[in-house]
Coordinates of C-alpha atoms in Angstrom, one line a residue:
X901 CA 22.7 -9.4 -48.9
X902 CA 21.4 -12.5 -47.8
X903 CA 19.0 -12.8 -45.2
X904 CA 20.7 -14.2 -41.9
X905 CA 17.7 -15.4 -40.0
X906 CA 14.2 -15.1 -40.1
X907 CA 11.7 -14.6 -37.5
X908 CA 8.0 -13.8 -36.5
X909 CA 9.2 -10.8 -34.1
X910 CA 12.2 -8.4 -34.0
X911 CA 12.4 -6.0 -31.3
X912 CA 15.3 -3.8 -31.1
X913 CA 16.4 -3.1 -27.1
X914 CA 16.6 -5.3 -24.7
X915 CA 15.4 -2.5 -21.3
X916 CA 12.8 -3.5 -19.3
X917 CA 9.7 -2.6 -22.3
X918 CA 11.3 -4.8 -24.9
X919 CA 12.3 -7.8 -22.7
X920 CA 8.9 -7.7 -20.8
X921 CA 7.3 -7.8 -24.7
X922 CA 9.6 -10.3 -26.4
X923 CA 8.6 -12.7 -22.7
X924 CA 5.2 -12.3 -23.1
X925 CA 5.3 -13.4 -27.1
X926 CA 7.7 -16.1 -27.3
X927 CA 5.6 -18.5 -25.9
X928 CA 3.8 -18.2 -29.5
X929 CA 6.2 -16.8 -31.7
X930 CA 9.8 -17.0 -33.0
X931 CA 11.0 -13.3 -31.1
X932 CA 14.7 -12.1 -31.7
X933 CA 15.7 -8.9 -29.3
X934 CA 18.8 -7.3 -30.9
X935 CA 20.5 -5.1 -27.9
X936 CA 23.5 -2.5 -28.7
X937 CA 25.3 -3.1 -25.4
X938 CA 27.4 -5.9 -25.2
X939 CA 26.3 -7.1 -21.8
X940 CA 24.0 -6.0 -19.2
X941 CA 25.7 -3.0 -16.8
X942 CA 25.0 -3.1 -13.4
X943 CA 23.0 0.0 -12.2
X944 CA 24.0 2.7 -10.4
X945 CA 20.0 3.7 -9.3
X946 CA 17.0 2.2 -8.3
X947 CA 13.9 2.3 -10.1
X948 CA 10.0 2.6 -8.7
X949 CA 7.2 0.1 -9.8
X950 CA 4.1 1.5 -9.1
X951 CA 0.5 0.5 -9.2
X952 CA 0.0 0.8 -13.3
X953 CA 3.4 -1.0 -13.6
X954 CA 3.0 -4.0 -11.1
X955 CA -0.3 -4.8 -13.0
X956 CA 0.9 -4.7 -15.9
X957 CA 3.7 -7.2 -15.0
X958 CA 0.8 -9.5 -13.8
X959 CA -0.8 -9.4 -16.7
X960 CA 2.4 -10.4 -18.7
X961 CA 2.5 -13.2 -16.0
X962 CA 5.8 -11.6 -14.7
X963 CA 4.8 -10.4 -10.8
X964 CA 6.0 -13.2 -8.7
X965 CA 9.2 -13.4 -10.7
X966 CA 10.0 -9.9 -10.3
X967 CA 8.4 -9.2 -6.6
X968 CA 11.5 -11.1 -5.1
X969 CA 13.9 -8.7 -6.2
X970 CA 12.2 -5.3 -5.1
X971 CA 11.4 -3.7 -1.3
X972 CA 7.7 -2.4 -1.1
X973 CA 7.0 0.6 0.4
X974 CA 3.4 2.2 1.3
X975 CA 4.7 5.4 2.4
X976 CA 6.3 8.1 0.9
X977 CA 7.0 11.4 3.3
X978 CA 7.6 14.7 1.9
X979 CA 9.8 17.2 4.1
X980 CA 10.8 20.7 3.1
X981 CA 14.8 20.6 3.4
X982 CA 15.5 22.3 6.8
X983 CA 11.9 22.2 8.1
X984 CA 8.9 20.0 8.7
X985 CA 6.8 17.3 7.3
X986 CA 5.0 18.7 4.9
X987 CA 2.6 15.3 3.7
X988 CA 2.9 11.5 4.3
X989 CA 1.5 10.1 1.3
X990 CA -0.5 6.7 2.3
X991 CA 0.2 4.6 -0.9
X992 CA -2.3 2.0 0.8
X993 CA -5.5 4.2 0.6
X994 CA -5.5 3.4 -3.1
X995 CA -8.6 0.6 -3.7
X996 CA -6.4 -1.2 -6.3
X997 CA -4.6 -4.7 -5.5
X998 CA -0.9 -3.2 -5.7
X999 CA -1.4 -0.2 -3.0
X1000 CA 2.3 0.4 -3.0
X1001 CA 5.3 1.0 -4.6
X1002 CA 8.0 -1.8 -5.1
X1003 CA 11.8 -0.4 -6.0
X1004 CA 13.9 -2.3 -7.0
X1005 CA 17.8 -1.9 -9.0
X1006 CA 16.9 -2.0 -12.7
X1007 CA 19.5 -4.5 -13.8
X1008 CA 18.7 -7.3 -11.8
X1009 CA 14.5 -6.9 -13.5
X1010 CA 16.7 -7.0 -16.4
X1011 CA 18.3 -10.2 -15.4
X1012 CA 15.2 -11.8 -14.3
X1013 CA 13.2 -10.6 -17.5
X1014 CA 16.2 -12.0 -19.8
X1015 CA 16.3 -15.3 -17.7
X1016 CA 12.0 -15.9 -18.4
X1017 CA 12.9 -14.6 -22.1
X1018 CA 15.5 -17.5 -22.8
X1019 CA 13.0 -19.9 -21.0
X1020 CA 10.5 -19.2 -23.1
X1021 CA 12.8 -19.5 -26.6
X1022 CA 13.1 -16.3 -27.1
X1023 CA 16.9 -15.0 -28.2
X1024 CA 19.0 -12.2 -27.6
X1025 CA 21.7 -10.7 -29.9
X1026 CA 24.2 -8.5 -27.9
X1027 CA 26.7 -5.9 -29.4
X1028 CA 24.0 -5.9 -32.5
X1029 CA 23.0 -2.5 -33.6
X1030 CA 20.1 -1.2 -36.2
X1031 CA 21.2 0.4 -38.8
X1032 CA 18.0 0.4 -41.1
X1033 CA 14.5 -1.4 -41.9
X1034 CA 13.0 -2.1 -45.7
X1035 CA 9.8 -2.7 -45.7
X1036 CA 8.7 -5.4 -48.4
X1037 CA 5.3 -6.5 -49.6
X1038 CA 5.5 -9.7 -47.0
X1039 CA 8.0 -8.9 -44.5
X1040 CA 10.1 -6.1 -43.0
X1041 CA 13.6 -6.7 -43.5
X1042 CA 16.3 -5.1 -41.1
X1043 CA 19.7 -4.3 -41.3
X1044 CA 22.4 -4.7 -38.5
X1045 CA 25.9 -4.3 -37.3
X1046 CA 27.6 -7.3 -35.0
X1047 CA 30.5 -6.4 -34.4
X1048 CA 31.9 -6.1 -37.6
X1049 CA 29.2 -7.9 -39.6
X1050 CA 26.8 -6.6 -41.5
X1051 CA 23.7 -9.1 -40.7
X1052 CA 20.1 -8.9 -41.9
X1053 CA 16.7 -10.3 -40.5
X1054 CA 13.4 -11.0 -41.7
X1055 CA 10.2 -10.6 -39.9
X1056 CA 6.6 -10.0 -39.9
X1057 CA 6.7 -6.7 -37.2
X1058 CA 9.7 -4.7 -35.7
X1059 CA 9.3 -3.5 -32.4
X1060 CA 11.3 -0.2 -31.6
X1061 CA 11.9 -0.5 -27.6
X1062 CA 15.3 1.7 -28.1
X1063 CA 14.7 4.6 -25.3
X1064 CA 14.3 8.3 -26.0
X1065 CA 17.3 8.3 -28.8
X1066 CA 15.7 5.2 -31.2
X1067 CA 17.0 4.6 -34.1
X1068 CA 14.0 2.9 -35.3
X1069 CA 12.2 5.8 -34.8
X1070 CA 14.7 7.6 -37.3
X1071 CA 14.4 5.2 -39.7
X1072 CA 10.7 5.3 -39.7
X1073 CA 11.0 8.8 -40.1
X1074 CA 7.9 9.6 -37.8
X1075 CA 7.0 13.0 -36.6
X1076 CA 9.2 13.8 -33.7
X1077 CA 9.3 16.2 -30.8
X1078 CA 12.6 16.2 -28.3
X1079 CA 13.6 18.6 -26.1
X1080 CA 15.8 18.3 -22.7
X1081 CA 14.0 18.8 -19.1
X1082 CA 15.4 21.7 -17.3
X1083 CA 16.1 19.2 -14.5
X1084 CA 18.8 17.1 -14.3
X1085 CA 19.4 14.1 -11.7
X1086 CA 22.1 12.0 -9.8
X1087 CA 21.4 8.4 -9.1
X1088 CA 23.3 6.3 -6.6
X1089 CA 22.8 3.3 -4.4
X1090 CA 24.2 3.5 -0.6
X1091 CA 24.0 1.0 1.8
X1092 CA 20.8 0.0 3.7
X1093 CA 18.9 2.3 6.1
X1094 CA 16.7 0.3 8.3
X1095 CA 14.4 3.6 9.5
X1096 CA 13.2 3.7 5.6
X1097 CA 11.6 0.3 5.6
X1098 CA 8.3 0.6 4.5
X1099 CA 8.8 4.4 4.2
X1100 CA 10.3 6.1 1.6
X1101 CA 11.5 10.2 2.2
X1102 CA 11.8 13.0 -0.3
X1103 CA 13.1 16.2 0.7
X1104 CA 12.8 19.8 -1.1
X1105 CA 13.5 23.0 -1.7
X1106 CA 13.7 26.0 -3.7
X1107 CA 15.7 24.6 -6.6
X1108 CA 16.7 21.5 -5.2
X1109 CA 15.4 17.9 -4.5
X1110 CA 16.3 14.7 -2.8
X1111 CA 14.5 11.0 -2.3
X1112 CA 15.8 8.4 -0.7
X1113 CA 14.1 4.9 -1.2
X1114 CA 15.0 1.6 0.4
X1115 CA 15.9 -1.2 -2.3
X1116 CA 17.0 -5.3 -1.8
X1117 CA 20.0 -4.8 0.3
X1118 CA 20.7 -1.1 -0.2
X1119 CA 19.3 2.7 -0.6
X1120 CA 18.1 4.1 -3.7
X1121 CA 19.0 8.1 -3.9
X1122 CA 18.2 10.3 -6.4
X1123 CA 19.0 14.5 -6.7
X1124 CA 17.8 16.9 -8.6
X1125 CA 20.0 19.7 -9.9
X1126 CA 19.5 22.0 -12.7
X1127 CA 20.7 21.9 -15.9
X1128 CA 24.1 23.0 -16.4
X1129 CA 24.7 22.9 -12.6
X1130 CA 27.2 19.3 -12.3
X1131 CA 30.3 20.8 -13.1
X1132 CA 29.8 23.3 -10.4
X1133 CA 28.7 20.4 -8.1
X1134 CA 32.0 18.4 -9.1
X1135 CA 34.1 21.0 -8.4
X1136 CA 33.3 21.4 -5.0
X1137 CA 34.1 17.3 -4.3
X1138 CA 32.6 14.6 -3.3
X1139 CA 33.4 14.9 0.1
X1140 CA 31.5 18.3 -0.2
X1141 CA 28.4 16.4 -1.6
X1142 CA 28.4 13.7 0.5
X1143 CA 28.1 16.0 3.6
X1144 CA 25.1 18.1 2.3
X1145 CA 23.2 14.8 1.4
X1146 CA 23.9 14.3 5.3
X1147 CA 23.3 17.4 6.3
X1148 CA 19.4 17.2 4.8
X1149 CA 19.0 13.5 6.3
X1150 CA 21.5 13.1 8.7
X1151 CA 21.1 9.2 9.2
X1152 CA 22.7 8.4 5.6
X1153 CA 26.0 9.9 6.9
X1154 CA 27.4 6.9 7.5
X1155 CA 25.4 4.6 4.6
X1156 CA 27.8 6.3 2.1
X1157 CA 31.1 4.5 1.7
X1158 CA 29.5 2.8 -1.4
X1159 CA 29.9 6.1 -3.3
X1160 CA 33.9 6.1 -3.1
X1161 CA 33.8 8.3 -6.4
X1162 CA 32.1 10.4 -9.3
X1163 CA 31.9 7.3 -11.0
X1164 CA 29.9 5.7 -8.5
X1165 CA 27.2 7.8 -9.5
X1166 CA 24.5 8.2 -12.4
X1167 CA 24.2 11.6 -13.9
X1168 CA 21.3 11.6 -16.3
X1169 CA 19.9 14.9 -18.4
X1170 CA 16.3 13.3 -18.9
X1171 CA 15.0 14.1 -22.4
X1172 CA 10.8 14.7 -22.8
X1173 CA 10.1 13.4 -26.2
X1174 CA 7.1 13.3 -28.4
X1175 CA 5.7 11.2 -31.5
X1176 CA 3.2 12.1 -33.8
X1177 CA 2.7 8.2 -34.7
X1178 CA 3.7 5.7 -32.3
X1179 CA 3.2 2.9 -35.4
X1180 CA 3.9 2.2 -39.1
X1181 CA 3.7 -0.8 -41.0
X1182 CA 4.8 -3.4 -39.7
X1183 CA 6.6 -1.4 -37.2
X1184 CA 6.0 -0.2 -33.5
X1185 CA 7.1 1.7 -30.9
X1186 CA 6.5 1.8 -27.2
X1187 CA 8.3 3.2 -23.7
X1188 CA 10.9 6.0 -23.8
X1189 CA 11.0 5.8 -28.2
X1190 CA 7.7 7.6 -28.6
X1191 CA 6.3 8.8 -24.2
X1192 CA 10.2 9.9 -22.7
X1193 CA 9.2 12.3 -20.1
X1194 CA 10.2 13.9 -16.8
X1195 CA 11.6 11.9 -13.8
X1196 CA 9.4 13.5 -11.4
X1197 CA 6.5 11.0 -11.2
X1198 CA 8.8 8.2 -11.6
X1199 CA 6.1 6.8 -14.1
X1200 CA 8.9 5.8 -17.3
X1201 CA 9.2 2.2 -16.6
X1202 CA 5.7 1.4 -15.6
X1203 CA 4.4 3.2 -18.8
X1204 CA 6.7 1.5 -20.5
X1205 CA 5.1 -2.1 -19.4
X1206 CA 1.6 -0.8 -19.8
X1207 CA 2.9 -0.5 -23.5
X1208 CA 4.1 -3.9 -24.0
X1209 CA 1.3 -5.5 -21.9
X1210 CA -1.3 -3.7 -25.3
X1211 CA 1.1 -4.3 -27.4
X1212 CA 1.5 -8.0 -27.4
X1213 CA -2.6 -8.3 -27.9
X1214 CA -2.3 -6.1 -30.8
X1215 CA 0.3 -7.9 -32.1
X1216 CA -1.5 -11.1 -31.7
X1217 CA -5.0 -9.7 -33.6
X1218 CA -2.3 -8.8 -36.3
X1219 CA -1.1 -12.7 -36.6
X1220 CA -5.1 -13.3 -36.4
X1221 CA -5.7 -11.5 -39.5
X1222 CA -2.5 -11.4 -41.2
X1223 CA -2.7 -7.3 -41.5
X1224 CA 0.6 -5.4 -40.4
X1225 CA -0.2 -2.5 -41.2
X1226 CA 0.0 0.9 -39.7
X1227 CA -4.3 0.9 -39.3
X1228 CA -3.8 -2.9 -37.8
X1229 CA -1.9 -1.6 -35.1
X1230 CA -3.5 1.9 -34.5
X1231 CA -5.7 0.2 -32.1
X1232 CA -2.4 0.0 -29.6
X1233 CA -1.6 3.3 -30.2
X1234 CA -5.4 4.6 -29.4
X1235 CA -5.0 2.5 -26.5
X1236 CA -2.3 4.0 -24.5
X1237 CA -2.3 7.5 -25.9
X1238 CA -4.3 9.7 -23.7
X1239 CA -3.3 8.1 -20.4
X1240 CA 0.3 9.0 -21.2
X1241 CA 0.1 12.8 -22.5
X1242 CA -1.8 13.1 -19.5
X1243 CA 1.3 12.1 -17.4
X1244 CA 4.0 13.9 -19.1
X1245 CA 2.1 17.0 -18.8
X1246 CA 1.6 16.0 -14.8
X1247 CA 5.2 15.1 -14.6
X1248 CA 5.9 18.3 -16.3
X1249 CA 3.9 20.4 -13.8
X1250 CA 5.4 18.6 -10.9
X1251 CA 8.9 19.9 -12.0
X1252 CA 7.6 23.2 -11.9
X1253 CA 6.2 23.1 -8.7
X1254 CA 8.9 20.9 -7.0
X1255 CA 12.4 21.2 -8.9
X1256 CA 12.1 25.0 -9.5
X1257 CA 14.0 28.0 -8.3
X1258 CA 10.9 30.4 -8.9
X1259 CA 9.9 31.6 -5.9
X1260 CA 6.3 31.9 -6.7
X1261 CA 5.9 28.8 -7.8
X1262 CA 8.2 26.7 -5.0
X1263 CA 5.3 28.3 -2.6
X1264 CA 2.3 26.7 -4.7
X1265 CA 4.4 23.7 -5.2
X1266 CA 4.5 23.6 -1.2
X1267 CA 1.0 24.9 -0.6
X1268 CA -0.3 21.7 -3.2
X1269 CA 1.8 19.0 -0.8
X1270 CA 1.0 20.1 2.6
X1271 CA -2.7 20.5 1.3
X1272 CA -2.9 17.0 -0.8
X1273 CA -1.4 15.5 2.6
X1274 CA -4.0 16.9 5.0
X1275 CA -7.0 15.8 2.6
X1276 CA -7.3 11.6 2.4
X1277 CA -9.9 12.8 -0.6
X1278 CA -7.3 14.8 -2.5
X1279 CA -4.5 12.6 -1.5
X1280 CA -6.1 9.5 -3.3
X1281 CA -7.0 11.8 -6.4
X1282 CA -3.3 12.7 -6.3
X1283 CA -1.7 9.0 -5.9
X1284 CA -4.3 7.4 -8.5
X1285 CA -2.6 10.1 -11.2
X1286 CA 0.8 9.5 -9.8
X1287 CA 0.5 5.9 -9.8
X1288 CA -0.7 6.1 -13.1
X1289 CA -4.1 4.3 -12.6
X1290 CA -6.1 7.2 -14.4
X1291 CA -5.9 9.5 -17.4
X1292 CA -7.7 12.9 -16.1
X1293 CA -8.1 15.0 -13.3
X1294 CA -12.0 16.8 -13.1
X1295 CA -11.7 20.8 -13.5
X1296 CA -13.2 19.8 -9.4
X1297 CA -10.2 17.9 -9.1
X1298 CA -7.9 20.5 -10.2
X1299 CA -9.5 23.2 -8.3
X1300 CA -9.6 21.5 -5.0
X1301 CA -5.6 21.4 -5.5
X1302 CA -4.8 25.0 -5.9
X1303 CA -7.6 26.5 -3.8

């Protein structure tokens, strides 16, 4: 077949990871993104930037272009569903320069990301799927459908940025783990609420969980069900679910008229997925293709830009030296490991604690909140691990938690 177009960079998937990486190269290098869906689709949810994230985009040189578009909040209050406050977490206790989280709809970042992408050179192929990569003694060479074309590329590195199903992860044939969270979520956007300015609200209990979080001209909810619950939810009607997301905060009764039907609204059965290598020669993986992990810490996008923000310098030492290979880019992979097995495994204990129907354990979930929200020492422990801004908690740490 011959060879369609060459280029330095090929990174498959144009989400927030891959667009924020093929930005932050193309200012040296010739960078294709190839991208499955034939246009971007405007979201149905809102997504949370937090500290680790909202540095990351500064160091990509992305912040100011993205701040615009999102509504920063410093508080986020925790109510049992029914009862009282249980914490106020104070997002603006944390010594770091981005004390707060900014939430924004995640197709407009990608709008703005693909607008500072063309600026820079960089092109994007739509309705372009992967279908294989070859790996030859100078290049890797990858094979596509367009439409009805079969296309191939060369280039010096692929870049699998494909979410939690990548198909260049397949065709690497890397050690995989993949297995579906027991909790499932809806995602919708209502209209603005002017009491949640500034301060977000989540609500819980036993076996079910609600946030709602202000975005640019709306409100971001999100609700937790468990698996195998939404057809038992849908067959109740929407009229039904509307009224208990007013019943447990009455003043989005009326902020509802957005959500007019099912379709209105995201269902999403998260998947927690794990990679034995995150790198291969001349190939690489970052975001949701090697860390996919539980919703509950909200912490998939941001780790997704602390990958890209390693990952374009070790790409760069790779041009440097003109080695591609799988120990050339280790040193991203050794980067960013640690810090993100130690948030999946948080995000996964938070679902136990706060999206569970055990008893036992929707009592310690509780206990840990009320606790973390009386202590400003525990609470800054807990919010630099949620906002992703450290890798461990001390066996102190963990103790002062539970007892």
């Amino acid at each position: 077949m011959t060879i369609t177009g060459s280029y330095d960079i090929v990174i498959v998937g144009s989400g927030v990871g891959g667009l924020a990486l093929g930005y932050a190269l193309a200012n040296k290098y010739s960078v294709l993104i190839i991208e499955a869906r034939p246009r971007i689709v405007p979201s149905k949810r809102g997504l949370s930037l937090q500290a680790n994230g909202l540095e990351a985009l500064q160091k990509l040189d992305l912040l100011e272009r993205v701040a615009p578009i999102g509504v920063k909040t410093s508080h986020v209050a925790w109510y049992e569903i029914g009862g009282n406050l249980l914490a106020d977490l104070d997002y603006s206790i944390l010594d770091h320069p981005y004390s707060y989280i900014l939430t924004l709809v995640p197709s407009e970042l990608e709008r703005v990301l693909r607008d500072q992408f063309s600026r820079r050179g960089g092109e994007i192929q739509e309705s372009t799927s992967f279908r294989e990569a070859v790996l030859h003694h100078d290049n890797v060479r990858l094979r596509v459908q367009r439409n009805t074309s079969s296309l191939e590329y060369s280039a010096s590195i692929i870049v699998g940025a494909d979410g939690e199903n990548s198909r260049v992860r397949s065709g690497l044939n890397l050690p995989t783990q993949i297995r579906e969270c027991p909790d499932h979520f809806l995602f919708m956007l209502a209209r603005p609420l002017d009491m949640l300015q500034g301060k977000a609200r989540q609500y819980f209990a036993r076996g079910k969980m609600v946030g709602f979080f202000p975005v640019l001209g709306g409100t971001y909810i999100f609700y937790y069900l468990p698996a195998g619950r939404i057809d038992d939810l849908r067959a109740r009607g929407l009229d039904a679910f509307k009224t208990e997301l007013a019943n447990i905060m009455p003043e989005i009764s009326d902020k509802l008229d957005r959500v007019t039907s099912w379709d209105d609204i995201a269902y999403v059965a998260p998947k927690r997925v794990s990679v034995g290598h995150w790198v291969a020669d001349r190939a690489a993986l970052l975001g949701d293709a090697v860390h996919a992990l539980d919703p509950s810490w909200a912490q998939g996008a941001n780790m997704t830009l602390q990958d890209a923000s390693v990952l374009v310098d070790t790409i760069e030492k790779c041009f440097q030296s003109g080695d591609f290979s799988a120990n050339g880019l280790k040193a991203y992979e050794n980067a960013r490991r640690k810090q993100t097995t130690f948030i999946q495994r948080q995000s996964d204990r938070t679902a136990r604690l706060t999206t569970t129907e055990n008893r036992f354990n929707y009592w310690l979930g509780k206990q840990i909140i009320r606790r973390t929200g009386r202590n400003k020492t525990l609470m800054q422990a807990a919010l630099k691990a949620s906002a992703g801004l450290i890798d461990h908690f001390s066996l102190r740490e963990q103790l002062r938690f539970i007892i």
